[in-house]
CSV table of C-alpha atoms and ligand atoms in Angstrom, one decimal:
chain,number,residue,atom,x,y,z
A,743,UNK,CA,107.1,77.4,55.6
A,744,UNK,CA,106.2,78.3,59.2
A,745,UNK,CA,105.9,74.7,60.3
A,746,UNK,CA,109.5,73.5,58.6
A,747,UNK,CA,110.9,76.6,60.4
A,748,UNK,CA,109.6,76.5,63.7
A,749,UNK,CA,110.9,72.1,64.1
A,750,UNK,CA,113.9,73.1,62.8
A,751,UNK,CA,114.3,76.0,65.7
A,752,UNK,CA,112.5,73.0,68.0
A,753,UNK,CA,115.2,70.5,66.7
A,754,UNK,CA,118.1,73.2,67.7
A,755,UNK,CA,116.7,73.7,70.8
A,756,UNK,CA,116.7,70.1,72.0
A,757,UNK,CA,120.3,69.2,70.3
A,758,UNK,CA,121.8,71.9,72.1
A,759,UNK,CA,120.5,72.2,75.9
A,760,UNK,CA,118.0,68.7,76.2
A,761,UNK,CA,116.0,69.2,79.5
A,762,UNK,CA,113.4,67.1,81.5
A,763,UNK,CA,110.4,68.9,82.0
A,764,UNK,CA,108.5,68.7,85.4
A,765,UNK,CA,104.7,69.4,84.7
A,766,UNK,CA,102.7,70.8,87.1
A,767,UNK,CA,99.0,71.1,87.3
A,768,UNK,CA,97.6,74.2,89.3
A,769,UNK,CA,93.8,73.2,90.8
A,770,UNK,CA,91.4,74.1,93.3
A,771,UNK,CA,88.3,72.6,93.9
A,772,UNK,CA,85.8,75.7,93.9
A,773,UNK,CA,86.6,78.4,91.1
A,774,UNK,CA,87.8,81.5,91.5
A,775,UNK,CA,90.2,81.2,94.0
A,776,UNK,CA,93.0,82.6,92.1
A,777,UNK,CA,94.7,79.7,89.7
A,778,UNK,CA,95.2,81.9,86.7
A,779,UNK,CA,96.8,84.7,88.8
A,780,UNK,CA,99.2,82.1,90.5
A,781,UNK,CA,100.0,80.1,87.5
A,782,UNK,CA,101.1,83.5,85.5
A,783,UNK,CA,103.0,84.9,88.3
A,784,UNK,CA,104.9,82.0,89.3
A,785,UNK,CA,105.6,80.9,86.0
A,786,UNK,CA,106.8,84.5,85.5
A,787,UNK,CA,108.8,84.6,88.5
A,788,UNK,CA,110.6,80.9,87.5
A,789,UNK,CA,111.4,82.8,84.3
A,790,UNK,CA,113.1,85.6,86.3
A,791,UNK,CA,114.8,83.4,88.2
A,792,UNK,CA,116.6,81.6,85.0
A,793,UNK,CA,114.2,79.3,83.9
A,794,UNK,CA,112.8,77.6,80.8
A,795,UNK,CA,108.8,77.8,81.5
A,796,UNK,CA,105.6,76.9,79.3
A,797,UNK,CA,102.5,78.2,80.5
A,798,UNK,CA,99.7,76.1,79.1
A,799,UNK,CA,96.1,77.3,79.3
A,800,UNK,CA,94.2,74.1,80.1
A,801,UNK,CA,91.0,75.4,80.9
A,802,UNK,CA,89.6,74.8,77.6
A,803,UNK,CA,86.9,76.9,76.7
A,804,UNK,CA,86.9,79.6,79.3
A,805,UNK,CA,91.2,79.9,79.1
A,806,UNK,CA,92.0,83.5,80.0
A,807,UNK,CA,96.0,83.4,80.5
A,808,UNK,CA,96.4,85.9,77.5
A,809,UNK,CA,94.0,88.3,78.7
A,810,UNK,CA,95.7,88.2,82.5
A,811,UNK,CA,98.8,89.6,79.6
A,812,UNK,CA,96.8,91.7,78.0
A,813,UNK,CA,97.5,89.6,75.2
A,814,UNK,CA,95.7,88.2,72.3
A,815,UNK,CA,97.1,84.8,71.0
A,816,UNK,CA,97.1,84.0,67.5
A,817,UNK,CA,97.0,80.2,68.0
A,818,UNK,CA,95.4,77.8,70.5
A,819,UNK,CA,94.9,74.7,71.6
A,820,UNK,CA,91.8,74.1,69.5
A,821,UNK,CA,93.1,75.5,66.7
A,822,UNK,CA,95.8,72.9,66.5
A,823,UNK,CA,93.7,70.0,66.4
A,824,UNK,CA,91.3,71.8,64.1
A,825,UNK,CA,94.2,72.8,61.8
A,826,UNK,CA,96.4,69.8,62.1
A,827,UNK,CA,99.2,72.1,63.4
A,828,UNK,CA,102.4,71.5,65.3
A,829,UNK,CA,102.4,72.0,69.3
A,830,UNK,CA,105.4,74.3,68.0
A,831,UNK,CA,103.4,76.5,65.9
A,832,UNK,CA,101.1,77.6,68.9
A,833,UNK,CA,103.3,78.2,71.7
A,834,UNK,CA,103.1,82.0,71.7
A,835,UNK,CA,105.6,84.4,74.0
A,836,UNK,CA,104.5,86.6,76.7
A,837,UNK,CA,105.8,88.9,78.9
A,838,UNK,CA,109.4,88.3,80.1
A,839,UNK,CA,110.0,85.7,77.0
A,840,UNK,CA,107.4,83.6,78.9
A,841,UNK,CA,106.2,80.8,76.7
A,842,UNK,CA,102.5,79.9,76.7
A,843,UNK,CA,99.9,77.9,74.5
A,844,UNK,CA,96.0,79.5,75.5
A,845,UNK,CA,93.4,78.0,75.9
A,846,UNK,CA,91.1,78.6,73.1
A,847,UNK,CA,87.3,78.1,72.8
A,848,UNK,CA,85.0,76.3,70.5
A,849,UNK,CA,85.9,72.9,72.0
A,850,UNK,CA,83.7,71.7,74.5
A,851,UNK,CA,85.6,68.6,75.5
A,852,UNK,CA,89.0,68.6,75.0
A,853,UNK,CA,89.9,66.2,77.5
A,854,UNK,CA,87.8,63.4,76.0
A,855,UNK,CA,89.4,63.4,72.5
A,856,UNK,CA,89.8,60.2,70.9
A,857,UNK,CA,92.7,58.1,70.8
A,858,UNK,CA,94.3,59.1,67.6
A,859,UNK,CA,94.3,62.8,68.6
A,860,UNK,CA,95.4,61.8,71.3
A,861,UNK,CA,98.4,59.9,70.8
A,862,UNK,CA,99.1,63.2,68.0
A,863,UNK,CA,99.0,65.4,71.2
A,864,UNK,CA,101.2,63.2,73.3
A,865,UNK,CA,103.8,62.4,70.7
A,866,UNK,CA,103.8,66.2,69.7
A,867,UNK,CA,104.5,66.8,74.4
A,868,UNK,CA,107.2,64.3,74.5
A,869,UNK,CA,109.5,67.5,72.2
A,870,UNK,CA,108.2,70.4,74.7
A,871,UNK,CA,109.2,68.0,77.7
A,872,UNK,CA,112.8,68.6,76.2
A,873,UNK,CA,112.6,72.0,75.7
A,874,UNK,CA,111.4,73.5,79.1
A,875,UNK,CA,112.3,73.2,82.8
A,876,UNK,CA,108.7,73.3,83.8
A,877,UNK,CA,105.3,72.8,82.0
A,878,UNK,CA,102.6,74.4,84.3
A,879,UNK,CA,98.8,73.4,83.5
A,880,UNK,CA,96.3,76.2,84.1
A,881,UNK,CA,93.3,73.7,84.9
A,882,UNK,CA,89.9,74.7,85.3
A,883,UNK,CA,88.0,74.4,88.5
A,884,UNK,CA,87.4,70.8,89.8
A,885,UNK,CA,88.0,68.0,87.5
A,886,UNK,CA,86.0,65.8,85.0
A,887,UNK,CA,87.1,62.3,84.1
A,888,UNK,CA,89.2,63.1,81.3
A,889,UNK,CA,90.7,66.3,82.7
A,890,UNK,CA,91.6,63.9,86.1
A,891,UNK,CA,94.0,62.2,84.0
A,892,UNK,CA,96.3,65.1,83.2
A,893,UNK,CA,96.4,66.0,86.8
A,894,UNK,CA,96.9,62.3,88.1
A,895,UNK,CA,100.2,62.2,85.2
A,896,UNK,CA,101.2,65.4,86.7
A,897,UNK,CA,104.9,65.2,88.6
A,898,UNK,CA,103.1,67.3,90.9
A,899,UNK,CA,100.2,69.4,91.8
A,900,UNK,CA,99.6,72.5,93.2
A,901,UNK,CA,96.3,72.9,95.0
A,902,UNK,CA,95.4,76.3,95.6
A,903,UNK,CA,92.3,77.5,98.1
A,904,UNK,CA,91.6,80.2,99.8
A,905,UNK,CA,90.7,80.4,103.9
A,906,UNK,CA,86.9,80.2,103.2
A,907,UNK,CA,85.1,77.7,104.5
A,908,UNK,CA,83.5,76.9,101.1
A,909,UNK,CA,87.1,76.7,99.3
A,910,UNK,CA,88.6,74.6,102.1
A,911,UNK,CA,86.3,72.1,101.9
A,912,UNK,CA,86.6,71.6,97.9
A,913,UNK,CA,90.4,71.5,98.4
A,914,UNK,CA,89.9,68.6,100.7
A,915,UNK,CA,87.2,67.1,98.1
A,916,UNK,CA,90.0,67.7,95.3
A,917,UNK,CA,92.8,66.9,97.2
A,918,UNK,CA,91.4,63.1,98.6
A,919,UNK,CA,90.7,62.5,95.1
A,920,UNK,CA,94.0,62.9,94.2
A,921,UNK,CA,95.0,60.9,97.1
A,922,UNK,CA,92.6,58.1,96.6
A,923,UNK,CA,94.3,57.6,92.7
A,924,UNK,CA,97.9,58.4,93.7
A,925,UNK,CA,99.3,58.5,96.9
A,926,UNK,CA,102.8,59.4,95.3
A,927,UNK,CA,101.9,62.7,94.0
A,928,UNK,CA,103.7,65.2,96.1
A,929,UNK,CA,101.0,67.7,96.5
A,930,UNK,CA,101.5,71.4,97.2
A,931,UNK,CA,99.2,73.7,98.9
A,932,UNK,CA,98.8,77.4,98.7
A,933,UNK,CA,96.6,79.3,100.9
A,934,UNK,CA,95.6,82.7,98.7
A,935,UNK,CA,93.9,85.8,99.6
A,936,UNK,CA,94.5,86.0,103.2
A,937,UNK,CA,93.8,88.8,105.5
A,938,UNK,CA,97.2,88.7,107.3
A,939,UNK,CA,99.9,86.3,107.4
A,940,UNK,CA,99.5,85.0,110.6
A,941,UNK,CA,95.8,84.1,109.8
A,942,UNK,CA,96.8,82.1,106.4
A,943,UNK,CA,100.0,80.4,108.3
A,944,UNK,CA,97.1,79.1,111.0
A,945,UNK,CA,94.4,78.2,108.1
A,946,UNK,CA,97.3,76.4,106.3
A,947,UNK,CA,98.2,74.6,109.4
A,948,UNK,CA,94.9,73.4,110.3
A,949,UNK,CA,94.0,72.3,106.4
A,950,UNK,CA,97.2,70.0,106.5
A,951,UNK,CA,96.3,68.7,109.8
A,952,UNK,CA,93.4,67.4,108.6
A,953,UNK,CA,94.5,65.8,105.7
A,954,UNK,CA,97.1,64.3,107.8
A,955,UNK,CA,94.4,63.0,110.2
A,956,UNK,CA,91.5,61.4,107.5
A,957,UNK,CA,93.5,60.8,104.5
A,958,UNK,CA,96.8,60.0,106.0
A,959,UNK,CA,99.3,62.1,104.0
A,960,UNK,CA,101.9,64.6,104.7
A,961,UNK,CA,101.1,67.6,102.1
A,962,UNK,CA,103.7,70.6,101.5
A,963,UNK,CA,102.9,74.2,102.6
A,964,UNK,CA,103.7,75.7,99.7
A,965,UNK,CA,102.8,79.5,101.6
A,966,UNK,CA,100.4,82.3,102.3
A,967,UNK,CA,99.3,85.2,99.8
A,968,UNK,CA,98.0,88.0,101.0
A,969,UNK,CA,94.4,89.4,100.3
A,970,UNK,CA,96.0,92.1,98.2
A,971,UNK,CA,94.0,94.8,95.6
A,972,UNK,CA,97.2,95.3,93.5
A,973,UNK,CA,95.4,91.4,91.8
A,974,UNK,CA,92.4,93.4,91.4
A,975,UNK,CA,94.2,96.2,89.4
A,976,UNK,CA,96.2,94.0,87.9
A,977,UNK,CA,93.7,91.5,86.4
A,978,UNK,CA,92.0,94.9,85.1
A,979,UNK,CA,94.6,96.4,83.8
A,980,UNK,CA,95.9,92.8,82.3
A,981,UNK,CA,99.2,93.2,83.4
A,982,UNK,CA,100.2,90.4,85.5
A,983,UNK,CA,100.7,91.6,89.4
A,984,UNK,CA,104.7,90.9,89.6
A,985,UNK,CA,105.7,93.1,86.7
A,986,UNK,CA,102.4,95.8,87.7
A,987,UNK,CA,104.0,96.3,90.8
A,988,UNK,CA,107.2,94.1,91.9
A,989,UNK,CA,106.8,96.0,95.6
A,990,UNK,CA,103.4,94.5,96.4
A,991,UNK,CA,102.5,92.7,99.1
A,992,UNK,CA,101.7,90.0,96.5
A,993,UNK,CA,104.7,90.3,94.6
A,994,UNK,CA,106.9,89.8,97.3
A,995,UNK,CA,104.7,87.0,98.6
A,996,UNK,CA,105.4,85.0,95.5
A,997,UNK,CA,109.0,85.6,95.1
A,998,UNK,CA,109.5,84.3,98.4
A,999,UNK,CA,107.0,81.1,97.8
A,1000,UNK,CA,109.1,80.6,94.2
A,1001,UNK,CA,112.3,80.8,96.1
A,1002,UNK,CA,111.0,78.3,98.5
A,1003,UNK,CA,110.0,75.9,95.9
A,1004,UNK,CA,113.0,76.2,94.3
A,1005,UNK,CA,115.5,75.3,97.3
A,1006,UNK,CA,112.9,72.6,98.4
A,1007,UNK,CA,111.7,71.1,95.2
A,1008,UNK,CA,112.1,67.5,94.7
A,1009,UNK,CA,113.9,65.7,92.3
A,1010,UNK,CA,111.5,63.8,89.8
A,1011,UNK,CA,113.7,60.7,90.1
A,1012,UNK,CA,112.4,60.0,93.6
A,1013,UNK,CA,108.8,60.5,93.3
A,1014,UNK,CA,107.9,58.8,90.4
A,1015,UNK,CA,109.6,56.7,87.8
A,1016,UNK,CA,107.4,57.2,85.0
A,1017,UNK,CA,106.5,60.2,83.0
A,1018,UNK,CA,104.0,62.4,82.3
A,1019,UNK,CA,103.4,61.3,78.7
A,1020,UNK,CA,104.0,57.3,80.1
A,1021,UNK,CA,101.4,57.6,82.8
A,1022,UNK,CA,98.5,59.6,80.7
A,1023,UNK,CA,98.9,56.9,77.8
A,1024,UNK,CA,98.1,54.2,80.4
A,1025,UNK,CA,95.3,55.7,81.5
A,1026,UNK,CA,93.4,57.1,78.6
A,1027,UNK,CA,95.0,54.9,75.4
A,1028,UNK,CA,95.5,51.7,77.1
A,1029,UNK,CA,92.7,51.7,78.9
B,1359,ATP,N1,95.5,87.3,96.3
B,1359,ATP,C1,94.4,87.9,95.8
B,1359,ATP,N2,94.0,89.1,96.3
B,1359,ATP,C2,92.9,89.7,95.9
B,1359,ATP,N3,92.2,89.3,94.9
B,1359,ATP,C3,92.5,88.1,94.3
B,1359,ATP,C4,93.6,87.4,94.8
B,1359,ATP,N4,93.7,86.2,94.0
B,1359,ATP,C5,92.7,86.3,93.2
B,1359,ATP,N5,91.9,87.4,93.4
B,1359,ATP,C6,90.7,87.8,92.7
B,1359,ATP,O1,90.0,86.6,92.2
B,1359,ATP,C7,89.7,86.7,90.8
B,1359,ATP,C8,89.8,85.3,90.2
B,1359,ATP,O2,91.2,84.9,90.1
B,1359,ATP,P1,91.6,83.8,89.0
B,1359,ATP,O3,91.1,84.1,87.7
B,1359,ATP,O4,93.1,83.7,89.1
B,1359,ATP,O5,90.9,82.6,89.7
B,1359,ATP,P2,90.8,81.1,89.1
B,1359,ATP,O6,90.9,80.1,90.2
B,1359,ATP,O7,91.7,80.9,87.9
B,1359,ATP,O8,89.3,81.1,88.5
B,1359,ATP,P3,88.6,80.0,87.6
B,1359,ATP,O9,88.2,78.9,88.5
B,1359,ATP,O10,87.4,80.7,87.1
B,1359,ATP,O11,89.6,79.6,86.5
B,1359,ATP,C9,90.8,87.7,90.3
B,1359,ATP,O12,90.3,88.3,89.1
B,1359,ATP,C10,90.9,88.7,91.4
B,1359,ATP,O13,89.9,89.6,91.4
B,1360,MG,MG1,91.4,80.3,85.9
């Protein structure tokens, strides 16, 4: 009954208002530089701003988007390929309206599922690409194989490090990987946690110029958030940071890097011709 009810609302929902997703995958290289906490408040903050989002938890396994929400979801990620369910049926809604599938855990390897999952998963994508304005990945730290491929079919790809010496230097790792398998990825860096604006402007300005200088590409700032303990209180009191406390230093931070990225965004047209769903076939059923 659920499933019959759920595609027919999915069926409405493309007939009426058909859309072309951009998906975005948010990475670093070393963890626990503050993915989770950008991908829920920018995704939040595209939602304020008039947008259809889907937040999806792709850190399989140690996922904790519904517990940034204070939220528990019913259905996850591994529960649909353990239950043969619908991508429909476990896209649960957060704050906001905010649409999000978690993460789930009891799945060691969801990357490296086999081809018939696979295409079940990609066929089931190609609806929620018509149903949103943006898909945003939460990825885990770094990148396996398998999880490369979803952030290589990516429109575009948020890299997000903080001014530590350790962090920069696995943003450059990640980052010339992405570069070395697609140079047409518009890539977008955010420099979190810093201790004052100036400072993160300078570190951001410095990371580019290297990247510029060894790997030969021109990434986008994306902008500087501050060091601020409102994430701290937030992420304790698992309610995300923009709706804790809209006043923050961090709030305001990301409205003004959303409102950026939506003046500046580019077109998907002109980076890349083929889609998300086209690009991950090739590389992990037609391989
Ligand atoms: N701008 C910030 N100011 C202060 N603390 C922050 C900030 N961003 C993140 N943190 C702290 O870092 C912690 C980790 O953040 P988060 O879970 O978003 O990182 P992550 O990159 O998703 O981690 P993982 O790699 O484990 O998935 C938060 O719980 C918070 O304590
Ligand atoms: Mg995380």
């Amino acid at each position: 009954m659920r499933d019959q009810a759920t595609n027919l609302r999915h069926k409405l929902s493309i007939s009426k208002n058909p859309k072309h997703a951009k998906t975005i995958s948010i990475v670093s290289g070393k963890g626990g530089v503050g993915k989770s906490n950008f991908a829920l408040n920018f995704s939040l903050e595209l939602v304020k701003q008039q947008n259809k989002v889907l937040l999806f938890d792709l850190d399989v396994g140690m996922g904790n988007i519904d517990i940034l929400m204070g939220l528990k979801a019913e259905k996850t990620i591994v529960d649909m390929f353990n239950e043969q369910l619908y991508i429909y049926d476990i896209i649960e809604k957060g704050p906001e309206d905010l649409a999000y599938i978690a993460a789930g855990s009891g799945l060691t390897d969801f990357f490296s599922m086999d081809q018939t999952k696979m295409e079940f998963f990609l066929k089931q994508y190609n609806g929620l690409v018509q149903m949103y304005d943006f898909i945003i990945f939460d990825m885990g730290a770094g990148a396996t194989h398998d999880s490369f491929a979803f952030i290589r079919s990516s429109d575009e790809c948020f890299v997000i490090t903080t001014p530590e010496p350790t962090s920069i230097t696995d943003g450059y790792g990640m980052i010339k990987h992405i570069v070395n398998n697609t140079k047409k990825m518009p890539i977008y860096v955010v420099m979190n946690r810093s201790a004052s604006k100036k400072h993160g402007l300078k570190a951001l300005d410095r990371f580019a110029g290297v990247i510029r200088q060894f790997l030969h590409v021109d990434v986008r700032l994306m902008g500087v958030l501050p060091d601020d303990k409102t994430v701290q209180t937030a992420v304790t009191r698992q309610i995300p940071y923009l709706l804790l406390n809209d006043k923050a230093a961090i709030s305001k931070s990301m409205k003004q890097i959303v409102s950026n990225y939506l003046s500046n965004s580019v077109a998907l047209s002109t980076t890349e011709p083929l889609s998300f769903v086209q690009k991950i076939k090739q590389l992990m059923i037609e391989r």
